[in-house]
PDB file of C-alpha atoms in Angstrom:
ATOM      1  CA  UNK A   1      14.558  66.845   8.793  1.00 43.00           C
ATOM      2  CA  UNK A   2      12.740  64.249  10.660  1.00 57.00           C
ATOM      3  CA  UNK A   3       9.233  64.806  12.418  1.00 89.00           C
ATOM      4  CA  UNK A   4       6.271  66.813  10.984  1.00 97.00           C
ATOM      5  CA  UNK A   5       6.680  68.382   7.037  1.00 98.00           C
ATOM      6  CA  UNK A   6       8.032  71.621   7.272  1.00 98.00           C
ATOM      7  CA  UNK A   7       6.867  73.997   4.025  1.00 98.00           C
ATOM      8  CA  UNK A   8       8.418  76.581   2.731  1.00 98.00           C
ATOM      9  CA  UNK A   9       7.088  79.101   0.933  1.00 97.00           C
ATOM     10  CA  UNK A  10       5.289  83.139   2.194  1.00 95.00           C
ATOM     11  CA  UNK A  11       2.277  83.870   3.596  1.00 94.00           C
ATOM     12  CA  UNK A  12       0.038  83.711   0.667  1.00 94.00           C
ATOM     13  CA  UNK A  13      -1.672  80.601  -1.161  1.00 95.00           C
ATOM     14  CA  UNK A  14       0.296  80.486  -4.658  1.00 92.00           C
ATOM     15  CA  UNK A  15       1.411  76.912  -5.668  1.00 93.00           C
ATOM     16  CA  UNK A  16       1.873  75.803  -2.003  1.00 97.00           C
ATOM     17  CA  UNK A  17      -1.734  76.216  -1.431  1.00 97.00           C
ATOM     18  CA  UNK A  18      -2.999  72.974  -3.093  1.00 97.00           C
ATOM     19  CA  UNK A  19      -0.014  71.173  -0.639  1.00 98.00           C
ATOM     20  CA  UNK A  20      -1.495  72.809   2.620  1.00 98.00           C
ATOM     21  CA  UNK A  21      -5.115  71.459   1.908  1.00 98.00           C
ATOM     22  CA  UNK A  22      -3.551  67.763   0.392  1.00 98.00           C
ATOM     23  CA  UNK A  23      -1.941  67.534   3.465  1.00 98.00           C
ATOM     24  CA  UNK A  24      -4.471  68.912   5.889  1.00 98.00           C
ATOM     25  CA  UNK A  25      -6.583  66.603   4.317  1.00 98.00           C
ATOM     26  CA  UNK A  26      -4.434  63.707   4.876  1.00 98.00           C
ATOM     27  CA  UNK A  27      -4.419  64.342   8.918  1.00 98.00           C
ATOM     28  CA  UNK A  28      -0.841  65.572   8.889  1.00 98.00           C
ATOM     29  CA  UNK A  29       0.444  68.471  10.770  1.00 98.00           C
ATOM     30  CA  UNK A  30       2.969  70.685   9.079  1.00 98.00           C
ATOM     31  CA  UNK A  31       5.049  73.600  10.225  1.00 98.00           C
ATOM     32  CA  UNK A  32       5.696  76.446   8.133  1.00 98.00           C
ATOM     33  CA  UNK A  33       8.469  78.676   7.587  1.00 97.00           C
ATOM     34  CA  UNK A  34       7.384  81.744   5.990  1.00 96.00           C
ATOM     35  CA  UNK A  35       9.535  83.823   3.613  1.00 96.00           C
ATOM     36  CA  UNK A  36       9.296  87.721   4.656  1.00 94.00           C
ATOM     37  CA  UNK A  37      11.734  89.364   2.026  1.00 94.00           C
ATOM     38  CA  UNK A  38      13.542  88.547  -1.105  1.00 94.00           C
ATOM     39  CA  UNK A  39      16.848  88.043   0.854  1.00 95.00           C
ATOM     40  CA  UNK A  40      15.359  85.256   3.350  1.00 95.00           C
ATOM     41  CA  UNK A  41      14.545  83.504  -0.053  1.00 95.00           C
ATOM     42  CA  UNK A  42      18.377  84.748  -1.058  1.00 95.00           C
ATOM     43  CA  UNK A  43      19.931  82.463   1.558  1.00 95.00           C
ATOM     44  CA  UNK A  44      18.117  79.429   0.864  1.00 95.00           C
ATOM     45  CA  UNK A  45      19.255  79.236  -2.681  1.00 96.00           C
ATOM     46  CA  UNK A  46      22.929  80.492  -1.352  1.00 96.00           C
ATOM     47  CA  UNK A  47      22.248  77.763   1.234  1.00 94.00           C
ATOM     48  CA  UNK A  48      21.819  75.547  -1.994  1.00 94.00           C
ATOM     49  CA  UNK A  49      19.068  73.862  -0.143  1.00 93.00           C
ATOM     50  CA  UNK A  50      16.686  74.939  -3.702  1.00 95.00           C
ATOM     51  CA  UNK A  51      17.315  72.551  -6.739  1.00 96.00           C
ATOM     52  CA  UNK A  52      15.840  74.794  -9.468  1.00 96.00           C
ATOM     53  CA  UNK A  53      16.211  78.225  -7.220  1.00 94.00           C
ATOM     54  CA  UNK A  54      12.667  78.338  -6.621  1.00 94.00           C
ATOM     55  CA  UNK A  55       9.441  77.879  -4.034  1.00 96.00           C
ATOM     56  CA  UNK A  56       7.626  75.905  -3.321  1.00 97.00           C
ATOM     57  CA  UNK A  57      10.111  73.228  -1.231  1.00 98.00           C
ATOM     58  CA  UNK A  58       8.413  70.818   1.161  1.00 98.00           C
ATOM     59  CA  UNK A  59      11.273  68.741   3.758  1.00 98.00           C
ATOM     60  CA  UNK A  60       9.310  65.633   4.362  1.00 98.00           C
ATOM     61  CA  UNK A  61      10.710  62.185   5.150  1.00 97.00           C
ATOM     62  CA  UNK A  62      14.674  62.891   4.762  1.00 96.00           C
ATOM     63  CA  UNK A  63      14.504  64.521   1.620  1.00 97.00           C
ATOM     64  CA  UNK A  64      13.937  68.576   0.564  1.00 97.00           C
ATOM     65  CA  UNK A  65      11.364  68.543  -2.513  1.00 98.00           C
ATOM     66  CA  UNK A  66      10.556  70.969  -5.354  1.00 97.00           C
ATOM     67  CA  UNK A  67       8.332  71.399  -7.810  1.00 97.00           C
ATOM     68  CA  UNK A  68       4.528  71.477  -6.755  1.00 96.00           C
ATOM     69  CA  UNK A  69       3.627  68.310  -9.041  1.00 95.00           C
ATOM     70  CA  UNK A  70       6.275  66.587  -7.741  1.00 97.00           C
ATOM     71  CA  UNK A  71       5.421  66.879  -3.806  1.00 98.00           C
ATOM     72  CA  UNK A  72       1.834  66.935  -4.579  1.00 98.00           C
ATOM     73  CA  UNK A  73       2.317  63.033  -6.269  1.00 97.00           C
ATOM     74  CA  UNK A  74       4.931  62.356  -3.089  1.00 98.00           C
ATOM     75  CA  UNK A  75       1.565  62.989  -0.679  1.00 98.00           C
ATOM     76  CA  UNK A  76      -0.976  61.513  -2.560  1.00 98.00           C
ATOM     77  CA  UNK A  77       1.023  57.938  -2.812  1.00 98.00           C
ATOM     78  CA  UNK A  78       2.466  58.356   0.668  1.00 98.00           C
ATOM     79  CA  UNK A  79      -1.319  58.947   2.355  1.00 98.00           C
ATOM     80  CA  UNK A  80      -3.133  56.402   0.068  1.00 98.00           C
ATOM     81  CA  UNK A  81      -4.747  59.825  -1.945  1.00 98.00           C
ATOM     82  CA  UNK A  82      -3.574  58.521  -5.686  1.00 98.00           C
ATOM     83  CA  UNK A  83      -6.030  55.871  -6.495  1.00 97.00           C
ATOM     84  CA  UNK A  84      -5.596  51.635  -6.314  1.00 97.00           C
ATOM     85  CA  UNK A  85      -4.096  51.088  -9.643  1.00 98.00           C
ATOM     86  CA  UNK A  86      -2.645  52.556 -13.157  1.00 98.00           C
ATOM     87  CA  UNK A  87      -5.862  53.451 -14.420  1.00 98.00           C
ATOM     88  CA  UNK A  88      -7.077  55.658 -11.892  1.00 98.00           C
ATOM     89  CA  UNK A  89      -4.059  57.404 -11.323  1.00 98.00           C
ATOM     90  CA  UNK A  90      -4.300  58.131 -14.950  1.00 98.00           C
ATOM     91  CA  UNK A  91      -7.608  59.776 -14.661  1.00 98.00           C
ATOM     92  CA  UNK A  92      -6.326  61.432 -11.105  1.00 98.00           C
ATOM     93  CA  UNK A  93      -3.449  63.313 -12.999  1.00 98.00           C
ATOM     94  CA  UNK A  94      -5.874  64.280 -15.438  1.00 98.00           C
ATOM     95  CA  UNK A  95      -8.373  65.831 -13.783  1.00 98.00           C
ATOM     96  CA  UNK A  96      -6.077  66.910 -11.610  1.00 97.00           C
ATOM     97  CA  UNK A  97      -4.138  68.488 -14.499  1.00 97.00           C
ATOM     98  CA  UNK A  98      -7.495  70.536 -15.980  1.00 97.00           C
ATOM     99  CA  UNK A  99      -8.045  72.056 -11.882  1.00 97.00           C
ATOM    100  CA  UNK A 100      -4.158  73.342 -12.107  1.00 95.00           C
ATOM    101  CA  UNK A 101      -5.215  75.006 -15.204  1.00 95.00           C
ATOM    102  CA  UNK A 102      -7.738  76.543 -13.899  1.00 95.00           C
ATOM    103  CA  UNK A 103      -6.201  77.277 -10.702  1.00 93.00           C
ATOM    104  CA  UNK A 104      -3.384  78.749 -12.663  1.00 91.00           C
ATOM    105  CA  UNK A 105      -6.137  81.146 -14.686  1.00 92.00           C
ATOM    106  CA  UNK A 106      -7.639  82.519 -11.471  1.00 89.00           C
ATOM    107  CA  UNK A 107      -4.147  83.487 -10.463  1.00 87.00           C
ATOM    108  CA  UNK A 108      -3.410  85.359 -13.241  1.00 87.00           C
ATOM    109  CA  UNK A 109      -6.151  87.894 -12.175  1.00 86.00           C
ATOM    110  CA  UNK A 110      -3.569  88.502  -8.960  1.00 83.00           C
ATOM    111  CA  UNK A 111      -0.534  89.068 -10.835  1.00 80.00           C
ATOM    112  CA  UNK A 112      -1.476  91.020 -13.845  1.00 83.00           C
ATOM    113  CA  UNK A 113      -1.641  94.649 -14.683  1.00 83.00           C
ATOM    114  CA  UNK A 114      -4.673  96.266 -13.184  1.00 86.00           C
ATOM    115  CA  UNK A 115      -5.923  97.720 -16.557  1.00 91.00           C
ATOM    116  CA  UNK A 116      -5.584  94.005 -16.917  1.00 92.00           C
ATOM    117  CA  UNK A 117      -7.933  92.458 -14.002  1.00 91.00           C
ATOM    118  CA  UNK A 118     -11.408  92.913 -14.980  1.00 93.00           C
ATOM    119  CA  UNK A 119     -10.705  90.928 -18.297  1.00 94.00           C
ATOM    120  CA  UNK A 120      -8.754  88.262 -16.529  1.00 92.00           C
ATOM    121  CA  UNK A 121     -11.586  88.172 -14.457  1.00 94.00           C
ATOM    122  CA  UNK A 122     -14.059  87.560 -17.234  1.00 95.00           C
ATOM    123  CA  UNK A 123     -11.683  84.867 -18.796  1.00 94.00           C
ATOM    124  CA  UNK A 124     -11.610  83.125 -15.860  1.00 94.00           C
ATOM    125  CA  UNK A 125     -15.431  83.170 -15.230  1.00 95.00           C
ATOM    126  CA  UNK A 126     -16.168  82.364 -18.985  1.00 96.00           C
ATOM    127  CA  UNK A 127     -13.239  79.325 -18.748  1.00 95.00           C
ATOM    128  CA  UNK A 128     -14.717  78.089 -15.752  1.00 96.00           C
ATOM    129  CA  UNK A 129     -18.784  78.092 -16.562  1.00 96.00           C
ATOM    130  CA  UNK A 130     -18.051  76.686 -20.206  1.00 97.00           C
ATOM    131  CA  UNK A 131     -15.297  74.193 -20.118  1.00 97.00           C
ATOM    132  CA  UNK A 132     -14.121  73.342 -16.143  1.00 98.00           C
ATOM    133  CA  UNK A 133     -16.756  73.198 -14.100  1.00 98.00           C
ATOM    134  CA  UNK A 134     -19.416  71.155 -16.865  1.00 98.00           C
ATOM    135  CA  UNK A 135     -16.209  68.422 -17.066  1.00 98.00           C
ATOM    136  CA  UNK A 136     -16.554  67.323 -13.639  1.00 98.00           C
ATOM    137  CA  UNK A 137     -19.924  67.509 -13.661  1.00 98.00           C
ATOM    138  CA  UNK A 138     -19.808  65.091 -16.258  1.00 98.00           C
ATOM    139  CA  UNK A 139     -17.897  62.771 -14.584  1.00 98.00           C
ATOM    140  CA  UNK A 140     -19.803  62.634 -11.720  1.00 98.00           C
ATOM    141  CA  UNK A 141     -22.941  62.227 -13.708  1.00 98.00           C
ATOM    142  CA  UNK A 142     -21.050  59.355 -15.594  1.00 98.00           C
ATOM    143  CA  UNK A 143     -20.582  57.522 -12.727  1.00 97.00           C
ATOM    144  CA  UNK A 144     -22.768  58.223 -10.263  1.00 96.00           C
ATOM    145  CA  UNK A 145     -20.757  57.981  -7.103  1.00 97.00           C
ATOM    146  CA  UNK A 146     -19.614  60.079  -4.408  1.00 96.00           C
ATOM    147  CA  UNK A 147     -16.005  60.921  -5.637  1.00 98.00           C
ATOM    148  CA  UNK A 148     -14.237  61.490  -8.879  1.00 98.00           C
ATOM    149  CA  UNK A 149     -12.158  58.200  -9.221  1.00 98.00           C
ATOM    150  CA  UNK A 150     -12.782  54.855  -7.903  1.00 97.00           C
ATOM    151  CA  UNK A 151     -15.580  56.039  -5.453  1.00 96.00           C
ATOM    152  CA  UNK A 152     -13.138  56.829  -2.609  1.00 97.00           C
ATOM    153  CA  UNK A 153     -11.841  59.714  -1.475  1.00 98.00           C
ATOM    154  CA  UNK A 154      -8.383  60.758  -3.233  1.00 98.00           C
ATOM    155  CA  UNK A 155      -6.029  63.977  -3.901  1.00 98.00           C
ATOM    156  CA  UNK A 156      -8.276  64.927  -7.156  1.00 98.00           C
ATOM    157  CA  UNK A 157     -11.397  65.680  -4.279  1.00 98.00           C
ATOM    158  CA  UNK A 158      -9.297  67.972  -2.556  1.00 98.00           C
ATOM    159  CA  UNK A 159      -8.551  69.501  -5.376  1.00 98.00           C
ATOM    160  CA  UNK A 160     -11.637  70.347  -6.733  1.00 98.00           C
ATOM    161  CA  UNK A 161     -13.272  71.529  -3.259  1.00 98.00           C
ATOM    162  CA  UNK A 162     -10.223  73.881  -3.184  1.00 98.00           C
ATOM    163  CA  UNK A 163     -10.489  75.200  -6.647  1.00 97.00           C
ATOM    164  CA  UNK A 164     -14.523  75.145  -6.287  1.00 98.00           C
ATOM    165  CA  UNK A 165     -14.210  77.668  -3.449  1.00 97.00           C
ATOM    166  CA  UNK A 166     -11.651  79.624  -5.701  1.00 95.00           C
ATOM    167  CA  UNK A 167     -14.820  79.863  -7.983  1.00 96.00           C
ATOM    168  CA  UNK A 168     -17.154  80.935  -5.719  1.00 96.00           C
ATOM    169  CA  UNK A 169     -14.997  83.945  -4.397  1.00 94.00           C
ATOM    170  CA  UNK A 170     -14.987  85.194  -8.127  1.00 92.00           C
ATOM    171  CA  UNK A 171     -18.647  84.775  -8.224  1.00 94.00           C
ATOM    172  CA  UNK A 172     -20.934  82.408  -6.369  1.00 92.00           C
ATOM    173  CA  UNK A 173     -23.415  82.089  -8.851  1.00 96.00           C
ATOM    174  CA  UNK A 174     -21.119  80.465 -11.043  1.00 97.00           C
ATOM    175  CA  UNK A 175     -21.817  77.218  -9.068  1.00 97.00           C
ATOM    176  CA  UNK A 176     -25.859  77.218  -9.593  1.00 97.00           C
ATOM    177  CA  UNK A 177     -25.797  75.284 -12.768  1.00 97.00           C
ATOM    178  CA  UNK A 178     -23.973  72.053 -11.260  1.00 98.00           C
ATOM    179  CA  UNK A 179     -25.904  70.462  -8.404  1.00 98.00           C
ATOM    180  CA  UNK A 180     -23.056  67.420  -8.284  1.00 98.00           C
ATOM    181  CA  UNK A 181     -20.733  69.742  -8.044  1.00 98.00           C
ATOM    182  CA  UNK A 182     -21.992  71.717  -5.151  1.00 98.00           C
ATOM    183  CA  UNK A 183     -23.398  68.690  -3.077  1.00 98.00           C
ATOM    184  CA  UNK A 184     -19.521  66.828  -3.941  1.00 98.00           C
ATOM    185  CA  UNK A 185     -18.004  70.530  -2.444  1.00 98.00           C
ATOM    186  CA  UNK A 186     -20.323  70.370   0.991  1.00 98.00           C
ATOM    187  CA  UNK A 187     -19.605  66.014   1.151  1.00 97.00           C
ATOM    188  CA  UNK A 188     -16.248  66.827   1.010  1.00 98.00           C
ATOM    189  CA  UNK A 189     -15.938  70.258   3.585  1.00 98.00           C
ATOM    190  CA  UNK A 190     -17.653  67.597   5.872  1.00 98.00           C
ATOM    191  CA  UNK A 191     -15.057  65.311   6.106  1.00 98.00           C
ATOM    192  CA  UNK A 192     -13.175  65.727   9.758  1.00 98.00           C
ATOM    193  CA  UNK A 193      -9.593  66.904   8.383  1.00 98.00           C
ATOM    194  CA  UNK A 194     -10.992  68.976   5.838  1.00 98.00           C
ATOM    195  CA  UNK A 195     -13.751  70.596   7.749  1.00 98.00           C
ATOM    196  CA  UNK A 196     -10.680  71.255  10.556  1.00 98.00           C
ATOM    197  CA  UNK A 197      -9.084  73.369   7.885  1.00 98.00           C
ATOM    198  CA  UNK A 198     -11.752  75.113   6.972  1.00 98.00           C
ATOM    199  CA  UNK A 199     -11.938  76.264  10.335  1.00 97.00           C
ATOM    200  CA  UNK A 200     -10.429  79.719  11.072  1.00 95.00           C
ATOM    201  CA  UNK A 201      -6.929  80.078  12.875  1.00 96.00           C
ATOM    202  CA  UNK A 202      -6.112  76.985  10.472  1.00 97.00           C
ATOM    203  CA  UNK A 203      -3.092  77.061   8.227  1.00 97.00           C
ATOM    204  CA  UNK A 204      -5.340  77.936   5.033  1.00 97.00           C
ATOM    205  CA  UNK A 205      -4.455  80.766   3.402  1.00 96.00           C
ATOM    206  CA  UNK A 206      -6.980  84.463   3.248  1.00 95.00           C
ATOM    207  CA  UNK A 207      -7.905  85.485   0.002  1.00 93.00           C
ATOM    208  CA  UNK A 208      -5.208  87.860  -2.056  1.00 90.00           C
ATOM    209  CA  UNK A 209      -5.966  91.251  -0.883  1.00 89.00           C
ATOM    210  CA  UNK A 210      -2.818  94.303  -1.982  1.00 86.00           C
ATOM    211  CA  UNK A 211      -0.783  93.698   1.135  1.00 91.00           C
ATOM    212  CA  UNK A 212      -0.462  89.887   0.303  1.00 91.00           C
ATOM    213  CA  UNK A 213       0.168  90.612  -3.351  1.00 87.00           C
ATOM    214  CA  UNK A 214       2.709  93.455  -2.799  1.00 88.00           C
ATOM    215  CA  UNK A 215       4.091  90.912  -0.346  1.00 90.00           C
ATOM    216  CA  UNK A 216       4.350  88.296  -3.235  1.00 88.00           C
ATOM    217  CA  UNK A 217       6.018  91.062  -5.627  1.00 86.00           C
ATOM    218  CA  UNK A 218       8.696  91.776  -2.913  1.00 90.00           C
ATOM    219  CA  UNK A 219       9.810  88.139  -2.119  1.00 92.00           C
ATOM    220  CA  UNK A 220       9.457  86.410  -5.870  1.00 88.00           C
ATOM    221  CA  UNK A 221      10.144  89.889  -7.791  1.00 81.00           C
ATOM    222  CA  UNK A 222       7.307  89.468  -9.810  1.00 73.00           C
ATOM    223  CA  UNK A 223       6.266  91.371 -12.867  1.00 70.00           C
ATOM    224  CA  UNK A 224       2.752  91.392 -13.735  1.00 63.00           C
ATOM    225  CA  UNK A 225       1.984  89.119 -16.550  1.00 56.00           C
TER     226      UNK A 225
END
């Protein structure tokens, strides 16, 4: 299991998403091995190689890791993305926790009923204009600097540019109202690793369109929530 990560997970953005930019980010190549049907994720948990019998799994450094939170805090230490000290890691995992939320809202307009999507939708819009969105605002009013935390560059940035361009494929305008927000989102697409992944024929994953979700259905056996 030595040389570059190696990520497994299919070929849409889910919870491995967030791990693909963090380490993109980071300036470290990955490989990918894509699940295609339910029984090539079958043999890995036959293969016992899955602790809880679930994606995502990341093989990094000798060892075979589960549980996004868990490989997303492996990165961040490993790549100098989680902050100098106990207090800003503590403000890291919490702002970090409110963009999974969010994150975690938006996907529930893929994997719901369709009678279902257009108030998902609106949930997610309303969540996002009221309570997300004017919270990191704030902080970066508070403070006045170029990054969330300790005015350097960790994983919470990436997080929010990836969440903030969730936003703006629900609806664009829903940016307008937060200037720091949308001059932090083009500082950080700037940066040389992140503005490589942005590119296309990168390792970022399309938007969700029926093929991708039916894909999703097939591999995870999903049932619309």
């Amino acid at each position: 299991m030595a040389g570059k990560p190696v990520l497994y997970y299919y070929i849409g953005r889910g919870r491995m998403e967030c791990i693909r930019w963090l380490l993109a980010a980071a300036g470290v190549e990955f490989e990918e091995k894509l699940m295609e049907t339910s029984e090539d994720l079958e043999k890995l948990i036959k293969d016992g190689s899955l602790m809880f019998q679930q994606l995502p799994m990341v093989e990094i450094d000798g060892m075979r890791l589960v549980q996004s939170r868990a490989i997303l805090n492996y990165i961040a230490t490993k790549y100098d993305l989680y902050g100098k000290d106990a207090k800003e890691r503590a403000l890291i995992d919490m702002y970090t926790e409110g963009i999974l939320d969010l994150t975690e809202m938006m996907l529930q307009v893929v994997t719901c009923f369709p009678d279902q999507r257009e108030a998902k939708i609106s949930l997610a819009k309303e969540k996002a204009k009221s309570r997300y969105l004017p919270a990191y605002e704030q902080v970066l009013k508070s403070h006045g600097q170029d990054y969330l935390v300790g005015n350097r560059l960790t994983r919470v940035d990436i997080h929010l540019l990836e969440v903030l361009l969730y936003v703006e494929e629900l609806d664009s305008s829903l940016l307008d109202p937060f200037p720091l927000l949308k001059a932090l989102k083009s500082r950080i697409s700037s940066l040389p690793n992140v503005k490589k992944f942005l590119q296309p024929g990168s390792q970022r994953k399309p938007p969700y369109d029926e093929k991708i979700i039916e894909k999703a259905k097939e591999i995870f056996k999903i049932q619309p929530s």
